[in-house]
Amino acid sequence: QIAVRACFLGFAFGCGVLLSASRSAWRHFGWYMCSLSLFHYSEYLVTAINNPRSLSLDSFLLNHSFEYNLAALSSWVEFTLEKLLFPELKQITWLSTVGLLMVIFGDCLRKAAMLTAGSNFNHIVQNEKSDTHTLVTSGVYGWFRHPSYVGWFYWSIGTQVLLCNPICVVGYALASWRFFRERIEEEEITLIHFFGEEYLEYKRKVPSGLPFIKGVKLEL
């Protein structure tokens, strides 16, 4: 199943390259296909390098959640309908370029966070502290407390800017913000339990990185 998913992502990336090189109205959708397939493949690859013990089929994040799949489907439907009804909306190259830059920045930041955290990074919030679990505050973690979430947040919005999908830009921004607000609060409760005052001191010095999200309000 791992090989099947990897081949599927490779095929999608190849189709995206072909569309990107064409002069058709689907060129920007090709950029999107490349970005989406590369994101999911690299999630598995970096996990395999960093933390092979946690590696599984779910590391591709292709089956992240029903809501995630519904959001992807919604973006495809919006792009197709607007391309048919308002074809000029999908030809704003400078806007798609801005979206592509957001995608590249977001994905690079997320992968830098995963590589910096090493074996401490896991796609699932951990409820028990392992012997090797340490608080990472260097590298991109010196910029933001949750750089992997910051990267994913701007990557997801960037995909819709790239597609010039006005409805999904707003929808993705609101849904992603709400998801990461809840996820950060849940994760920080665990981190305070693991590291106590050390994490609270880090939390006071370094922002979460996401707009209007300060994390859990809890003091020892």
Short mmCIF file of C-alpha atoms in Angstrom, two decimals:
data_model
loop_
_atom_site.label_atom_id
_atom_site.label_comp_id
_atom_site.label_asym_id
_atom_site.label_seq_id
_atom_site.Cartn_x
_atom_site.Cartn_y
_atom_site.Cartn_z
CA GLN A 1 0.00 0.00 0.00
CA ILE A 2 2.93 2.34 0.67
CA ALA A 3 4.30 1.71 -2.83
CA VAL A 4 0.85 2.27 -4.36
CA ARG A 5 0.45 5.63 -2.61
CA ALA A 6 3.97 6.71 -3.50
CA CYS A 7 3.39 5.80 -7.16
CA PHE A 8 0.06 7.64 -7.14
CA LEU A 9 1.72 10.78 -5.76
CA GLY A 10 4.52 10.47 -8.31
CA PHE A 11 1.99 10.13 -11.12
CA ALA A 12 0.08 13.19 -9.84
CA PHE A 13 3.31 15.17 -9.66
CA GLY A 14 4.19 14.17 -13.24
CA CYS A 15 0.75 15.23 -14.49
CA GLY A 16 1.20 18.51 -12.64
CA VAL A 17 4.55 19.10 -14.36
CA LEU A 18 2.96 18.49 -17.77
CA LEU A 19 0.12 20.90 -17.04
CA SER A 20 2.55 23.48 -15.66
CA ALA A 21 4.59 23.37 -18.86
CA SER A 22 1.53 23.80 -21.06
CA ARG A 23 -0.04 27.05 -22.26
CA SER A 24 -3.53 25.95 -21.29
CA ALA A 25 -5.85 27.50 -18.72
CA TRP A 26 -5.06 24.56 -16.44
CA ARG A 27 -1.42 25.63 -16.02
CA HIS A 28 -1.91 26.97 -12.50
CA PHE A 29 -3.79 23.82 -11.53
CA GLY A 30 -0.62 21.97 -12.56
CA TRP A 31 1.32 24.07 -10.04
CA TYR A 32 -1.24 23.04 -7.45
CA MET A 33 -0.96 19.34 -8.31
CA CYS A 34 2.82 19.48 -7.97
CA SER A 35 2.56 21.29 -4.64
CA LEU A 36 -0.05 18.93 -3.20
CA SER A 37 1.66 15.69 -4.23
CA LEU A 38 5.09 16.90 -3.11
CA PHE A 39 3.72 17.96 0.27
CA HIS A 40 2.21 14.56 1.02
CA TYR A 41 5.15 12.55 -0.29
CA SER A 42 7.66 14.63 1.68
CA GLU A 43 5.62 14.16 4.87
CA TYR A 44 6.28 10.43 4.62
CA LEU A 45 9.89 10.85 3.51
CA VAL A 46 10.91 13.22 6.31
CA THR A 47 9.16 11.04 8.90
CA ALA A 48 11.11 8.04 7.58
CA ILE A 49 14.36 9.98 8.04
CA ASN A 50 13.52 11.56 11.39
CA ASN A 51 11.45 9.07 13.31
CA PRO A 52 11.19 5.71 11.52
CA ARG A 53 9.66 4.05 14.59
CA SER A 54 6.52 6.19 14.16
CA LEU A 55 6.36 5.60 10.39
CA SER A 56 3.11 4.17 9.05
CA LEU A 57 0.80 4.38 6.05
CA ASP A 58 -0.86 7.36 7.74
CA SER A 59 2.43 9.31 7.54
CA PHE A 60 1.45 10.36 3.99
CA LEU A 61 -1.44 12.29 5.61
CA LEU A 62 -3.61 11.41 2.63
CA ASN A 63 -6.33 10.21 4.99
CA HIS A 64 -5.80 13.03 7.48
CA SER A 65 -9.53 13.46 8.14
CA PHE A 66 -12.90 13.59 6.41
CA GLU A 67 -12.86 17.39 6.74
CA TYR A 68 -9.44 17.60 5.07
CA ASN A 69 -10.59 15.52 2.10
CA LEU A 70 -13.81 17.53 1.84
CA ALA A 71 -11.80 20.77 1.79
CA ALA A 72 -9.63 19.45 -1.05
CA LEU A 73 -12.68 18.37 -3.03
CA SER A 74 -14.31 21.77 -2.47
CA SER A 75 -11.28 23.56 -3.88
CA TRP A 76 -11.32 21.41 -7.02
CA VAL A 77 -15.05 22.03 -7.52
CA GLU A 78 -14.66 25.79 -7.03
CA PHE A 79 -11.74 25.97 -9.45
CA THR A 80 -13.61 24.03 -12.14
CA LEU A 81 -16.87 25.98 -11.82
CA GLU A 82 -15.17 29.37 -11.77
CA LYS A 83 -12.99 28.37 -14.71
CA LEU A 84 -16.15 27.67 -16.70
CA LEU A 85 -18.09 30.74 -15.53
CA PHE A 86 -15.28 33.29 -15.04
CA PRO A 87 -12.26 32.00 -17.01
CA GLU A 88 -10.39 35.31 -16.67
CA LEU A 89 -10.35 34.84 -12.86
CA LYS A 90 -8.08 31.83 -13.27
CA GLN A 91 -5.55 33.66 -15.43
CA ILE A 92 -4.21 36.10 -12.82
CA THR A 93 -0.60 34.90 -13.02
CA TRP A 94 0.82 37.35 -10.47
CA LEU A 95 -1.72 36.20 -7.86
CA SER A 96 -1.03 32.53 -8.57
CA THR A 97 2.68 33.30 -8.22
CA VAL A 98 2.07 34.83 -4.80
CA GLY A 99 0.18 31.68 -3.85
CA LEU A 100 3.03 29.49 -5.11
CA LEU A 101 5.52 31.46 -3.00
CA MET A 102 3.27 30.99 0.05
CA VAL A 103 3.14 27.26 -0.67
CA ILE A 104 6.93 27.00 -1.01
CA PHE A 105 7.52 29.03 2.15
CA GLY A 106 4.95 27.06 4.16
CA ASP A 107 6.18 23.64 3.08
CA CYS A 108 9.85 24.54 3.60
CA LEU A 109 9.09 25.90 7.08
CA ARG A 110 7.15 22.78 8.02
CA LYS A 111 9.86 20.42 6.81
CA ALA A 112 12.55 22.51 8.55
CA ALA A 113 10.54 22.15 11.75
CA MET A 114 10.26 18.39 11.32
CA LEU A 115 13.98 18.01 10.64
CA THR A 116 14.95 20.29 13.53
CA ALA A 117 12.72 18.40 15.97
CA GLY A 118 14.12 15.06 14.80
CA SER A 119 12.68 12.09 16.68
CA ASN A 120 10.69 14.48 18.88
CA PHE A 121 8.34 15.18 15.96
CA ASN A 122 5.25 13.05 15.59
CA HIS A 123 2.08 13.53 13.57
CA ILE A 124 0.08 12.45 16.63
CA VAL A 125 0.09 14.49 19.84
CA GLN A 126 1.87 12.35 22.45
CA ASN A 127 0.32 11.80 25.87
CA GLU A 128 3.32 10.07 27.42
CA LYS A 129 6.85 11.42 27.60
CA SER A 130 9.52 9.07 26.23
CA ASP A 131 13.10 8.89 27.52
CA THR A 132 14.37 10.67 24.39
CA HIS A 133 11.73 13.41 24.41
CA THR A 134 13.38 16.84 24.75
CA LEU A 135 12.14 20.41 24.42
CA VAL A 136 13.41 21.81 21.12
CA THR A 137 13.94 25.60 21.14
CA SER A 138 16.65 26.05 18.50
CA GLY A 139 16.46 26.75 14.76
CA VAL A 140 12.97 27.59 13.51
CA TYR A 141 11.66 26.83 17.02
CA GLY A 142 13.46 29.99 18.08
CA TRP A 143 11.18 31.93 15.70
CA PHE A 144 7.86 30.24 16.50
CA ARG A 145 6.72 27.74 19.13
CA HIS A 146 4.81 25.77 16.49
CA PRO A 147 6.64 26.25 13.18
CA SER A 148 5.22 23.07 11.63
CA TYR A 149 1.68 24.38 12.17
CA VAL A 150 2.63 27.84 10.91
CA GLY A 151 4.04 26.25 7.78
CA TRP A 152 0.98 24.10 7.20
CA PHE A 153 -1.34 27.09 7.83
CA TYR A 154 0.27 29.27 5.16
CA TRP A 155 0.77 26.32 2.82
CA SER A 156 -2.95 25.49 2.90
CA ILE A 157 -4.05 29.08 2.28
CA GLY A 158 -1.36 29.44 -0.39
CA THR A 159 -2.81 26.53 -2.38
CA GLN A 160 -6.08 28.43 -2.73
CA VAL A 161 -4.41 31.74 -3.57
CA LEU A 162 -2.50 29.79 -6.22
CA LEU A 163 -5.80 28.51 -7.65
CA CYS A 164 -7.40 31.97 -7.38
CA ASN A 165 -10.24 30.43 -5.35
CA PRO A 166 -11.72 33.38 -3.39
CA ILE A 167 -14.32 31.32 -1.52
CA CYS A 168 -11.85 28.62 -0.46
CA VAL A 169 -9.21 31.19 0.51
CA VAL A 170 -11.60 32.49 3.19
CA GLY A 171 -12.87 29.01 4.08
CA TYR A 172 -9.39 27.51 4.39
CA ALA A 173 -8.14 30.44 6.48
CA LEU A 174 -11.02 30.17 8.96
CA ALA A 175 -11.03 26.37 9.16
CA SER A 176 -7.23 26.12 9.47
CA TRP A 177 -7.10 28.84 12.13
CA ARG A 178 -9.76 27.12 14.22
CA PHE A 179 -8.13 23.70 13.84
CA PHE A 180 -4.67 24.92 14.84
CA ARG A 181 -5.99 26.98 17.75
CA GLU A 182 -7.55 23.86 19.25
CA ARG A 183 -4.57 21.67 18.34
CA ILE A 184 -2.06 24.10 19.88
CA GLU A 185 -4.01 24.35 23.13
CA GLU A 186 -4.22 20.56 23.35
CA GLU A 187 -0.51 20.15 22.60
CA GLU A 188 0.63 22.83 25.00
CA ILE A 189 -1.21 21.23 27.91
CA THR A 190 0.86 18.12 27.22
CA LEU A 191 4.10 20.09 26.84
CA ILE A 192 3.54 21.91 30.14
CA HIS A 193 2.92 18.55 31.79
CA PHE A 194 6.16 17.21 30.25
CA PHE A 195 8.48 20.17 30.82
CA GLY A 196 6.81 22.40 33.40
CA GLU A 197 8.46 25.76 34.03
CA GLU A 198 10.96 25.18 31.21
CA TYR A 199 8.15 25.23 28.66
CA LEU A 200 6.34 28.12 30.33
CA GLU A 201 9.51 30.21 30.11
CA TYR A 202 9.88 29.29 26.43
CA LYS A 203 6.21 30.13 25.86
CA ARG A 204 6.69 33.60 27.36
CA LYS A 205 9.64 34.37 25.07
CA VAL A 206 8.56 32.87 21.72
CA PRO A 207 5.23 33.51 19.92
CA SER A 208 3.07 30.70 18.57
CA GLY A 209 3.57 32.07 15.05
CA LEU A 210 -0.11 32.02 14.13
CA PRO A 211 -2.21 35.22 14.14
CA PHE A 212 -4.26 35.79 17.32
CA ILE A 213 -3.32 32.39 18.77
CA LYS A 214 -1.47 32.62 22.08
CA GLY A 215 -1.88 28.99 23.14
CA VAL A 216 -3.22 27.57 26.35
CA LYS A 217 -3.68 29.97 29.25
CA LEU A 218 -2.21 28.00 32.10
CA GLU A 219 0.35 28.74 34.76
CA LEU A 220 1.98 26.47 37.30
#
